N, CA, C and O atoms as a DFTB+ gen file, in Angstrom:
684 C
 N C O
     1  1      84.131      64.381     120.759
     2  2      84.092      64.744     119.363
     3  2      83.314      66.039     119.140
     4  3      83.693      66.824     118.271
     5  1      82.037      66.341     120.036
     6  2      81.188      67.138     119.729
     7  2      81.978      68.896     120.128
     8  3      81.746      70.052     119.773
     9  1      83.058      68.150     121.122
    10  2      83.674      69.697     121.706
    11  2      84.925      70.084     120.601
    12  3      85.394      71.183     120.305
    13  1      85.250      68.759     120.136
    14  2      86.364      69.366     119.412
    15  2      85.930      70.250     117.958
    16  3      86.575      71.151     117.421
    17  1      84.698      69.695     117.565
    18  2      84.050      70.472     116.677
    19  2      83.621      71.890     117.060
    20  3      83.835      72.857     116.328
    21  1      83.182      71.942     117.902
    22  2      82.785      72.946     118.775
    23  2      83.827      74.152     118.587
    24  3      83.692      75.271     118.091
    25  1      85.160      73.351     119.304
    26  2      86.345      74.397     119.410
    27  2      87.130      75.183     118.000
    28  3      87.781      76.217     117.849
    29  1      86.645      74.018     117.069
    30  2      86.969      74.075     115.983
    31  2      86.189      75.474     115.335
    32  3      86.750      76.557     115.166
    33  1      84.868      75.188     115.045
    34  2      84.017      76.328     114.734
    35  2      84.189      77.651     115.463
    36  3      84.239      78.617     114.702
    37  1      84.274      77.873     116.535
    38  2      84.617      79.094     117.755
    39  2      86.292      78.995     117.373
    40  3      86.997      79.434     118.281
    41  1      86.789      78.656     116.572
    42  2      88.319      79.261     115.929
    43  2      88.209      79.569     114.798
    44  3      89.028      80.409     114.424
    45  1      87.147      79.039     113.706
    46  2      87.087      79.387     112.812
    47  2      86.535      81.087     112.662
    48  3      87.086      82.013     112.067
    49  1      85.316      81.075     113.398
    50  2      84.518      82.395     113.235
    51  2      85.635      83.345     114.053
    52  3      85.996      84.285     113.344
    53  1      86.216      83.324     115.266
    54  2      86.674      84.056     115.970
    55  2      87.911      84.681     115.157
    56  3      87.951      85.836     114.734
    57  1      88.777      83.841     115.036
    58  2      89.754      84.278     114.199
    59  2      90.092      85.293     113.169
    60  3      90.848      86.257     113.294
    61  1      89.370      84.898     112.073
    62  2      89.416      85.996     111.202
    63  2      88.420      87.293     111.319
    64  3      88.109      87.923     110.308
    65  1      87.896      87.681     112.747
    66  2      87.703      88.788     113.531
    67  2      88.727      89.687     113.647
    68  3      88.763      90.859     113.272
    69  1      89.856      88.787     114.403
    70  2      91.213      89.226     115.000
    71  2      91.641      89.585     113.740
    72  3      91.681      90.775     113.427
    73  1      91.967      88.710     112.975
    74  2      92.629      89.116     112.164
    75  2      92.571      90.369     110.978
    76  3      93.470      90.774     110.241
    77  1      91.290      90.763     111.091
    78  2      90.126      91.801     110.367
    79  2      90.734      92.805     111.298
    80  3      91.366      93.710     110.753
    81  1      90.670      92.807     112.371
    82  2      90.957      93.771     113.127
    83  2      92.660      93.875     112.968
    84  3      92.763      95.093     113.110
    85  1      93.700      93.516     112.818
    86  2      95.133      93.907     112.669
    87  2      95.289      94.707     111.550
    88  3      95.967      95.729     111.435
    89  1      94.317      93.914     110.408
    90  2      94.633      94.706     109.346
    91  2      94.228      95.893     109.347
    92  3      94.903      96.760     108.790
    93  1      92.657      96.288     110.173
    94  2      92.595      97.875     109.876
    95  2      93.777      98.951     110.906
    96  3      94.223     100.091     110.778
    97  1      93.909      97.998     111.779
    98  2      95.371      98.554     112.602
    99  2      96.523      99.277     111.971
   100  3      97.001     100.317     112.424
   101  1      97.024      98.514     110.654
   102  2      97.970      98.698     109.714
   103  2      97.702      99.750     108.729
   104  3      98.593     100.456     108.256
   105  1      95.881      99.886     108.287
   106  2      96.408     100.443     107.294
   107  2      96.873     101.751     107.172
   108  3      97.038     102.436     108.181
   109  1      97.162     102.291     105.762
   110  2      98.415     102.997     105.415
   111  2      97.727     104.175     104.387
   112  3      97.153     104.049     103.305
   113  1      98.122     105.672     105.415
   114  2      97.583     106.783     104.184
   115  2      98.727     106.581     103.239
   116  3      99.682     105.814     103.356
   117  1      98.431     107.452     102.243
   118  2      99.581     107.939     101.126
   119  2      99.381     108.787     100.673
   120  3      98.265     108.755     100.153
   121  1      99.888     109.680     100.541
   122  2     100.627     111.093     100.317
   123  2     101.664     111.234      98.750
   124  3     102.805     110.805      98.578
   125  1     100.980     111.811      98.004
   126  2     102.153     111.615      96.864
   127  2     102.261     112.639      96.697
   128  3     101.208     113.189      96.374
   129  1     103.284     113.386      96.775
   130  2     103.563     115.119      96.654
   131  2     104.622     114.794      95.301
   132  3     105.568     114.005      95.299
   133  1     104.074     115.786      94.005
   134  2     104.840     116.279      92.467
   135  2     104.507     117.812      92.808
   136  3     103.617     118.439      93.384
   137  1     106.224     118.182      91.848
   138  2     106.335     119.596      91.311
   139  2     105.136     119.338      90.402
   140  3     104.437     118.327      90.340
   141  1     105.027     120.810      89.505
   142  2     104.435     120.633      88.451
   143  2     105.075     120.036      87.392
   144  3     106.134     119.431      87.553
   145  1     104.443     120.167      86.145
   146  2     105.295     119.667      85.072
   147  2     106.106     121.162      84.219
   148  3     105.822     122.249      84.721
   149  1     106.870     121.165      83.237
   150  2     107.572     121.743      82.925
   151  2     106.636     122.978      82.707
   152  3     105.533     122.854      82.174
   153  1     107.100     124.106      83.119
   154  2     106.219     125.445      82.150
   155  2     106.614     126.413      81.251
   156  3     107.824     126.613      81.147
   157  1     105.688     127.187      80.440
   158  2     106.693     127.896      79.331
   159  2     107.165     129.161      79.768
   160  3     106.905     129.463      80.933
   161  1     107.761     129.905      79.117
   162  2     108.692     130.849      79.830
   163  2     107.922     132.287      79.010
   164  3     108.466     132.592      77.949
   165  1     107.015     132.941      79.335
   166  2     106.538     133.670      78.432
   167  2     106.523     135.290      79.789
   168  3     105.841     136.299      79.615
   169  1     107.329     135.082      80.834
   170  2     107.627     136.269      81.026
   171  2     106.135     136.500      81.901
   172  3     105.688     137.647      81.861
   173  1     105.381     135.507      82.654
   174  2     104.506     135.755      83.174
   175  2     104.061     135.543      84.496
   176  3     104.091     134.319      84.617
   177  1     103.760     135.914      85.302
   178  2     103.729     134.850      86.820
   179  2     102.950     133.917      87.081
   180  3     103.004     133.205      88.084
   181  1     102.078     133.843      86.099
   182  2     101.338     132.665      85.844
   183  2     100.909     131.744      84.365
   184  3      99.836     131.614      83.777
   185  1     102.444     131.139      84.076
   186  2     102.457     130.604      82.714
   187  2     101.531     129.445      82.678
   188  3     100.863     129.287      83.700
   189  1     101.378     128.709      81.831
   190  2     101.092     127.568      81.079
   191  2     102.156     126.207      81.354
   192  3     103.351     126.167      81.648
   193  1     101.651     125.676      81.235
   194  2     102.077     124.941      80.630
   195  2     103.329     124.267      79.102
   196  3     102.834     124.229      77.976
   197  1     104.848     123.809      79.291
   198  2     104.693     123.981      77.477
   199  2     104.657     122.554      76.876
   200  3     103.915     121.778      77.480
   201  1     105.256     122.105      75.899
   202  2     104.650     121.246      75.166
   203  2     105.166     119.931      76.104
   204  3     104.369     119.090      76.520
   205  1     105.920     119.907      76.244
   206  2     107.120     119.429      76.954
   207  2     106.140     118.651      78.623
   208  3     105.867     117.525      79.039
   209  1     105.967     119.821      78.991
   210  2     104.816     119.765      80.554
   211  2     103.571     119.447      80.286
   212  3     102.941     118.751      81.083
   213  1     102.922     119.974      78.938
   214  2     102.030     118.400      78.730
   215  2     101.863     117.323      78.580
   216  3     100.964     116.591      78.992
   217  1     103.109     117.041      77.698
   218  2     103.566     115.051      77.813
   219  2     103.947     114.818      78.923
   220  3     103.931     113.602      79.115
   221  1     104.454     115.644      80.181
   222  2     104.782     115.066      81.353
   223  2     103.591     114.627      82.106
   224  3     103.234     113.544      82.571
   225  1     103.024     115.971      82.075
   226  2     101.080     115.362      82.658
   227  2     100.403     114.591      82.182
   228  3      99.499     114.046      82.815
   229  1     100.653     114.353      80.984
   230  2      99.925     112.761      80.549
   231  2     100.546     111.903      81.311
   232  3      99.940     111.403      82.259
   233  1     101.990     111.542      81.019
   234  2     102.792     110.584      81.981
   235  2     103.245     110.281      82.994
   236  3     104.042     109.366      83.200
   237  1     102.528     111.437      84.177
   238  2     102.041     111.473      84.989
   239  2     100.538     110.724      85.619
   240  3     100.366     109.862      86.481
   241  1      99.959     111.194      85.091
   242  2      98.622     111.068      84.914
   243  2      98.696     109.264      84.937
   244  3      98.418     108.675      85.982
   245  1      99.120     108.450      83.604
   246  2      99.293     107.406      83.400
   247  2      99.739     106.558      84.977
   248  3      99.100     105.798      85.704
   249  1     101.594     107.307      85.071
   250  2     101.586     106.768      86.109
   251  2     101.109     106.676      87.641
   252  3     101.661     105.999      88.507
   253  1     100.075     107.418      87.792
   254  2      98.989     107.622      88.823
   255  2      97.876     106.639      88.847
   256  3      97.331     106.158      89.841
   257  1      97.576     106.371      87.324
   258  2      96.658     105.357      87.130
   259  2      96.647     104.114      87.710
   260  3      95.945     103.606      88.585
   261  1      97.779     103.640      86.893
   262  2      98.843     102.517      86.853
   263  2      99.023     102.065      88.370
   264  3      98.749     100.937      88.779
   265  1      99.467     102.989      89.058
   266  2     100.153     102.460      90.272
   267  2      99.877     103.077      91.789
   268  3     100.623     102.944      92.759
   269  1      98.457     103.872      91.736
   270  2      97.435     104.526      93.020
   271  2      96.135     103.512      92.628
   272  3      96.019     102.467      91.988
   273  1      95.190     104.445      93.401
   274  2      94.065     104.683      93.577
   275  2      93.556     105.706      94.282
   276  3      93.227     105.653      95.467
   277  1      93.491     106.598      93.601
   278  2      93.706     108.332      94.521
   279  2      92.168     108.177      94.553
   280  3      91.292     107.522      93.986
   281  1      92.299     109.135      95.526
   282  2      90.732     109.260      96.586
   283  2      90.584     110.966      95.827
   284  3      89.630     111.437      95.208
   285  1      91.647     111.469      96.100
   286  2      92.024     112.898      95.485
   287  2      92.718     113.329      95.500
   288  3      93.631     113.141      96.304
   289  1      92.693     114.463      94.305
   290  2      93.969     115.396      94.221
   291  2      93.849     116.822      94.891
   292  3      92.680     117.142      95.106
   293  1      94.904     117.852      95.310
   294  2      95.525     118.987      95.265
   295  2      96.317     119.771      94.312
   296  3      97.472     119.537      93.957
   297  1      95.631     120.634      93.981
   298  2      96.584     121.775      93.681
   299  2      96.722     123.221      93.858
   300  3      95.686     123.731      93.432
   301  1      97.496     124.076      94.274
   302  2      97.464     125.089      94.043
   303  2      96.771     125.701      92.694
   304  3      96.658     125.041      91.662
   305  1      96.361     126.929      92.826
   306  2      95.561     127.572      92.045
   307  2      96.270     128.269      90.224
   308  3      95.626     128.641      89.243
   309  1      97.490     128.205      90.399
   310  2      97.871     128.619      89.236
   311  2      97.895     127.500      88.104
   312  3      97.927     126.294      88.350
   313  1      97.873     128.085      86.774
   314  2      97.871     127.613      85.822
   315  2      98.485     126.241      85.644
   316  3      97.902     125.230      85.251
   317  1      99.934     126.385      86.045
   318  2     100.937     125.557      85.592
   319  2     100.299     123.723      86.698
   320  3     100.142     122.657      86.104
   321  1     100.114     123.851      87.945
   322  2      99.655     123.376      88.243
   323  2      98.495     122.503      87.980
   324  3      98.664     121.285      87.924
   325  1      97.268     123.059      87.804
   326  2      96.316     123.052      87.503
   327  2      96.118     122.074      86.323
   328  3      95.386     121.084      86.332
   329  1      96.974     122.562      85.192
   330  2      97.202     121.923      83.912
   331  2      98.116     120.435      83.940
   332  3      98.140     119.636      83.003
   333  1      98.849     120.276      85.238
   334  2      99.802     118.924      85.655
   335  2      98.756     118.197      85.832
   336  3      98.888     117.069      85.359
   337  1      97.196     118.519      86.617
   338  2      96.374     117.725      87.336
   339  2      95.610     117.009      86.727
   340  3      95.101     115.905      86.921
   341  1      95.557     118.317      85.386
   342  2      94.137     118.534      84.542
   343  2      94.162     116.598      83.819
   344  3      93.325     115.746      84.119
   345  1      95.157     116.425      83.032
   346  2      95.055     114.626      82.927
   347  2      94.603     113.850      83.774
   348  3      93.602     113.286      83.333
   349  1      94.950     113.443      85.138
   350  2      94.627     112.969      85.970
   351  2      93.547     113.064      85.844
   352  3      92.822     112.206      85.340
   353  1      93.095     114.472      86.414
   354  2      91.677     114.864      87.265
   355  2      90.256     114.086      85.874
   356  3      89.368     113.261      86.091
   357  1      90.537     114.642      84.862
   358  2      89.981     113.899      83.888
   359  2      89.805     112.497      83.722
   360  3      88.637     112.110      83.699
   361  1      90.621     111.736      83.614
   362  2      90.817     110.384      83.240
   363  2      89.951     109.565      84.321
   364  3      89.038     108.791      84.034
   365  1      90.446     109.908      85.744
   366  2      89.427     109.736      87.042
   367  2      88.645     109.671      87.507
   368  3      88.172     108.918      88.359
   369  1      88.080     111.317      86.488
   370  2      86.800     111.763      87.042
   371  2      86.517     112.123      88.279
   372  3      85.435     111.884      88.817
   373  1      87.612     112.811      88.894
   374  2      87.982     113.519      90.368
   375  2      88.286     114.516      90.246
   376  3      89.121     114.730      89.368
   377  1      87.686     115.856      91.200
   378  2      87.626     117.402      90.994
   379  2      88.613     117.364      91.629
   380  3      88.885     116.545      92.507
   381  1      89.486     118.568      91.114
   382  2      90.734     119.105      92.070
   383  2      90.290     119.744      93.219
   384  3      89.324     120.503      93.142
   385  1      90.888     119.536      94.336
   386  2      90.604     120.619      95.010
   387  2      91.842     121.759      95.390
   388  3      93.060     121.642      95.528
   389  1      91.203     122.539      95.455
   390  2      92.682     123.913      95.533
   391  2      93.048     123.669      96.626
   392  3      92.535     122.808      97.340
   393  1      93.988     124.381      96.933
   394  2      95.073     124.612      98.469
   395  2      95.573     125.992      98.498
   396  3      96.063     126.443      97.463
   397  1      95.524     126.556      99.318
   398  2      96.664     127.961      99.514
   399  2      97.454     127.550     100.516
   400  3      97.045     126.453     100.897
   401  1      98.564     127.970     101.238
   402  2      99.596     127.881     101.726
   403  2      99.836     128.696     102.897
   404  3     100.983     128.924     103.279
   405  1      98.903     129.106     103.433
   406  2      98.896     130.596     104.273
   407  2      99.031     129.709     105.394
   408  3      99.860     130.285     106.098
   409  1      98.745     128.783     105.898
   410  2      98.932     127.426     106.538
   411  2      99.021     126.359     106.639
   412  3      98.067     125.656     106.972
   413  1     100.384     125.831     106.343
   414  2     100.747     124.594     105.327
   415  2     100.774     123.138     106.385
   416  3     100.593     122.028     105.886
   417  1     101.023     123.319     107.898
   418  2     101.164     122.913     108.698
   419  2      99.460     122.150     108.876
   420  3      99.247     120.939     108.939
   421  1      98.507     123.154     108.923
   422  2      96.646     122.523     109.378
   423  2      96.921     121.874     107.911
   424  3      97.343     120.721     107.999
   425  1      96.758     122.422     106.413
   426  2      96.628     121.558     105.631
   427  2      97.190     120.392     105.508
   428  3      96.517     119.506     104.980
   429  1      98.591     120.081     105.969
   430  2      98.535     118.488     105.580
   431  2      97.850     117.519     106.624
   432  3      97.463     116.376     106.380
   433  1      97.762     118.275     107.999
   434  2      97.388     117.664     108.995
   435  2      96.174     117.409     108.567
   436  3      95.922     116.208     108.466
   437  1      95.142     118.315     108.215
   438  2      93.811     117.948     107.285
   439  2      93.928     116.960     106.404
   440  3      93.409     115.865     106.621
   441  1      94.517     117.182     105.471
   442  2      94.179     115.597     104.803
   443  2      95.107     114.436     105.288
   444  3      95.063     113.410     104.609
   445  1      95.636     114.450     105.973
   446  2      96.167     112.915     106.810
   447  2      94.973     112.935     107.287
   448  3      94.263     112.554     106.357
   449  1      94.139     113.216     108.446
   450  2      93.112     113.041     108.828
   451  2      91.655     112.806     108.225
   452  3      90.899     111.890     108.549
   453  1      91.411     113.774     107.317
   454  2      90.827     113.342     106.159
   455  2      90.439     111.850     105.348
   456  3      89.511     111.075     105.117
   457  1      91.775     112.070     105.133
   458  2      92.212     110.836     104.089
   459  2      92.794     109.843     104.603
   460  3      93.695     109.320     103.948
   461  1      92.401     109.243     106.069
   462  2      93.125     108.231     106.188
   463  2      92.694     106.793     105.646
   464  3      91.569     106.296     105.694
   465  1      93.997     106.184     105.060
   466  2      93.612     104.912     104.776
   467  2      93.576     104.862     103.326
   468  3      93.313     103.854     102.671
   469  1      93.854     105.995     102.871
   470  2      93.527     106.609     101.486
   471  2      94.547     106.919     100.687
   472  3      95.469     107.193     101.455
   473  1      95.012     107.063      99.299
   474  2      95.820     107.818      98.464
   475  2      95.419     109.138      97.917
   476  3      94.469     109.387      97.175
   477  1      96.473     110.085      98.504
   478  2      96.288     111.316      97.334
   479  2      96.987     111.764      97.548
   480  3      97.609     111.757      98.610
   481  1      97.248     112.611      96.168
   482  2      97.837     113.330      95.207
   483  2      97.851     114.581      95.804
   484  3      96.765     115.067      96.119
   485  1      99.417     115.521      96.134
   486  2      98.992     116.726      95.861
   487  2     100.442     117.580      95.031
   488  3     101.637     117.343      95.213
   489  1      99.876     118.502      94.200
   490  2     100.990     119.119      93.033
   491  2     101.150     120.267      93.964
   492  3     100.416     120.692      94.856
   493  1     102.546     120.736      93.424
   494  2     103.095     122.020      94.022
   495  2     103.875     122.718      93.314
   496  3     103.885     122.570      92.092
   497  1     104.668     123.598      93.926
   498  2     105.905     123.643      92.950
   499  2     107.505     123.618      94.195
   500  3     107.589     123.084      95.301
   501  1     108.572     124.433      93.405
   502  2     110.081     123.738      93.332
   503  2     110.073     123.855      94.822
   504  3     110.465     122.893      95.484
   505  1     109.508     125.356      95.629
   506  2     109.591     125.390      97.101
   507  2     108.696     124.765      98.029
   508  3     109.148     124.246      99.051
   509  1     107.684     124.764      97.817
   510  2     106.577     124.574      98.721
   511  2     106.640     122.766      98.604
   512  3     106.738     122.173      99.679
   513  1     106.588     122.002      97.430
   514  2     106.504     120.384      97.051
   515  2     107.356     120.150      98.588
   516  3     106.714     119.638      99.506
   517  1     108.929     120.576      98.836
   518  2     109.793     119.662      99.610
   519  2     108.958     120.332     100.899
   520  3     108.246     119.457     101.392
   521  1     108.861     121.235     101.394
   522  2     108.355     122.053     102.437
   523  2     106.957     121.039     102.718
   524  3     107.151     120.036     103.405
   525  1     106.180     121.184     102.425
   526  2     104.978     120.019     102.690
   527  2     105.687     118.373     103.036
   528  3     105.575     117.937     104.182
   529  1     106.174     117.804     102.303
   530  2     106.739     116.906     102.401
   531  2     107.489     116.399     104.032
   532  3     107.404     115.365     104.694
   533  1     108.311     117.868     104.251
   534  2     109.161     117.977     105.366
   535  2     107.934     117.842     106.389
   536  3     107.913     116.784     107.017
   537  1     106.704     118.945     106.699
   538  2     105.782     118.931     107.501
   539  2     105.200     117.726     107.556
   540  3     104.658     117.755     108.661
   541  1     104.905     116.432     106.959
   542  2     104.086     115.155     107.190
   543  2     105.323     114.624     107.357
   544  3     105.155     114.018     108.415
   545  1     106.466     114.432     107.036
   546  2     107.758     113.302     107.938
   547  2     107.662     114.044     109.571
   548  3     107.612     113.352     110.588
   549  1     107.649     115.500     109.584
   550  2     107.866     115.865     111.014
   551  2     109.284     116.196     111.378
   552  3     109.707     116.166     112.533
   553  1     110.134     116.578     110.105
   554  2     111.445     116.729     110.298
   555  2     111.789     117.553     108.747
   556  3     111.057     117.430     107.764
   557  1     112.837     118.256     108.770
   558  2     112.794     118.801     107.730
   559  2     114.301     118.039     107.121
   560  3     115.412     118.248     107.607
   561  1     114.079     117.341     106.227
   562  2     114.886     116.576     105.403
   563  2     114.836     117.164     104.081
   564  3     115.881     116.847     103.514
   565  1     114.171     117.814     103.388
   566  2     114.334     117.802     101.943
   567  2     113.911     119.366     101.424
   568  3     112.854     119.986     101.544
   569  1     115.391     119.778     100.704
   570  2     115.543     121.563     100.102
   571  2     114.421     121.460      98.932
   572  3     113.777     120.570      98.378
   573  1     114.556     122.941      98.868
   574  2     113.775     123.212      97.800
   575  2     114.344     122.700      96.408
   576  3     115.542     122.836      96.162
   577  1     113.515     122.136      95.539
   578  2     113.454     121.491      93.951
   579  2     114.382     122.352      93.098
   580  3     114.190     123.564      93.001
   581  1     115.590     121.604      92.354
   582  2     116.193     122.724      91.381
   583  2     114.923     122.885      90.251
   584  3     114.151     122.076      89.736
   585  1     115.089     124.153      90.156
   586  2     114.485     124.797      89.153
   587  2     114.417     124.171      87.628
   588  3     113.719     124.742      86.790
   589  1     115.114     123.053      87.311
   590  2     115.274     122.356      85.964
   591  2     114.854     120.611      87.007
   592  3     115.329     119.585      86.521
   593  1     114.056     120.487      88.250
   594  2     113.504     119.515      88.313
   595  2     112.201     119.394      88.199
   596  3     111.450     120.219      88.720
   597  1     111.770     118.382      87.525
   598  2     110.173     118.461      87.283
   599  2     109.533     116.827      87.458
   600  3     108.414     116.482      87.079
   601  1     110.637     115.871      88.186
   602  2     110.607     114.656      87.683
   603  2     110.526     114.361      89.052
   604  3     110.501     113.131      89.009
   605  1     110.464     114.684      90.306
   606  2     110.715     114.145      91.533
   607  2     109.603     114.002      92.105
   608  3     108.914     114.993      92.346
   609  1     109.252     112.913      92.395
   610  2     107.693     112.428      92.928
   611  2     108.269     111.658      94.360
   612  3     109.050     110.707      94.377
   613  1     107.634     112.371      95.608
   614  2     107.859     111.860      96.924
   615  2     106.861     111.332      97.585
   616  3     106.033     112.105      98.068
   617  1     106.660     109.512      97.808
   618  2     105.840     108.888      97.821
   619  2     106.166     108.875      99.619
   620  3     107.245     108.600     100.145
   621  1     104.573     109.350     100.480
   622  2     104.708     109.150     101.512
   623  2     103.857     108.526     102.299
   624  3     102.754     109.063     102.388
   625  1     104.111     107.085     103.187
   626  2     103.146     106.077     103.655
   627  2     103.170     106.560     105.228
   628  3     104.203     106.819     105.845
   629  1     101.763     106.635     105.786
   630  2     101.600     106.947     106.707
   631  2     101.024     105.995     107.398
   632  3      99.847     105.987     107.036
   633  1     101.247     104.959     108.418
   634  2     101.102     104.108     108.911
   635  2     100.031     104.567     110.054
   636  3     100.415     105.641     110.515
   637  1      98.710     104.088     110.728
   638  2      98.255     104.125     111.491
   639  2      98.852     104.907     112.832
   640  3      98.484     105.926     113.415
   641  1     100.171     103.768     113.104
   642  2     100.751     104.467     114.622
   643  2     101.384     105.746     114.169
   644  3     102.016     106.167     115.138
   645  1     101.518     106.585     113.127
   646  2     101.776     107.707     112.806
   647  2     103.264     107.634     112.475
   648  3     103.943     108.646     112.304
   649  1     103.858     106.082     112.372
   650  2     105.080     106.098     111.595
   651  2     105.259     106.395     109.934
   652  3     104.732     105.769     109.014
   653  1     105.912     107.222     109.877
   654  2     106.262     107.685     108.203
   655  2     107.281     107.030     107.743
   656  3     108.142     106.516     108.458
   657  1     107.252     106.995     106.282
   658  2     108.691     106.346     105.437
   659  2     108.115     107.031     104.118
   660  3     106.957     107.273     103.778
   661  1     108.800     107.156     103.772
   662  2     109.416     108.566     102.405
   663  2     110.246     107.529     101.322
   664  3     111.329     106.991     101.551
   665  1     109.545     107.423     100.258
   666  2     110.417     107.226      98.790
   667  2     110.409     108.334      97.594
   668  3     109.587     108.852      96.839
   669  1     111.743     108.392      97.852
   670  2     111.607     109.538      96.925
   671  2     112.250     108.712      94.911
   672  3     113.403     108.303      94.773
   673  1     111.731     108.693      94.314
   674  2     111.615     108.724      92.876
   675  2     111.616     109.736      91.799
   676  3     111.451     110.941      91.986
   677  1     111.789     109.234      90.797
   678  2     111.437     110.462      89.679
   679  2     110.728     109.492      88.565
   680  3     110.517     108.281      88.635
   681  1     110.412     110.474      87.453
   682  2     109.342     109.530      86.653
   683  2     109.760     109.979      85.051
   684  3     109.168     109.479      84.095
């Protein structure tokens, strides 16, 4: 009786060791790469935002809330960007951090590494969004954004053994 208790307790404690340990095996970065939201057309290379791309960044923003837990965001340095985040980054209480592009390849590899185990966010726009995207699958699957898309959010899970899977959505 005294061993079967014995064996009993030394399965109890042991066990959910193992099992502690599979799960950190599994877990899963995420990667959520958005265009910006809509911008206004004022003939500038670095517009705004228009009314239109601010209700998107709220509803953005919302659905980030709703359905992450971002560790952090990205964005490039221009306006239009910046202003997609600016809801988020607020509501959160998480600083953006910028990105340039001069090496797009170390940056995502940086925050997979970074951020593993983690969610975040990074904004772009119509060329560079699919181009990043392509660099963390490791294959280039996805053209540049039509110019009248602003709705395509590419959700990407990065599994420990460095297997990827890609959902692509709009919002």
């Amino acid at each position: 009786m005294k061993k079967s208790v014995l064996i009993f307790l030394f399965l109890f404690i042991v066990l959910p060791v193992f099992g502690q340990q599979n799960h950190l095996s599994e877990e899963e970065t995420t990667l959520i790469f958005v265009r910006h939201a809509e911008k206004s057309d004022f003939g500038t290379s670095d517009p705004s935002l228009s009314a239109e791309g601010h209700q998107r960044a709220i509803n953005l923003a919302q659905l980030m809330m709703n359905n992450y837990d971002l560790t952090d965001i990205y964005s490039t340095q221009y306006k239009r960007t910046q202003e997609t985040v600016k809801p988020i980054s607020d509501s959160l209480k998480i600083s953006v951090t910028g990105y340039q592009l001069n090496n797009p390849d170390s940056l995502i590899n940086m925050i997979i590494d970074t951020y593993r185990g983690k969610q975040v966010l990074i904004v772009g726009h119509s060329n560079t969004t699919p181009a990043l995207v392509n660099i963390a699958l490791g294959e280039r699957k996805y053209e540049q954004l039509d110019e009248s898309d602003f709705s395509t959010i590419f959700e990407l899970k990065i599994k420990s053994d460095g297997q990827v899977s890609v959902r692509r959505f709009t919002y």
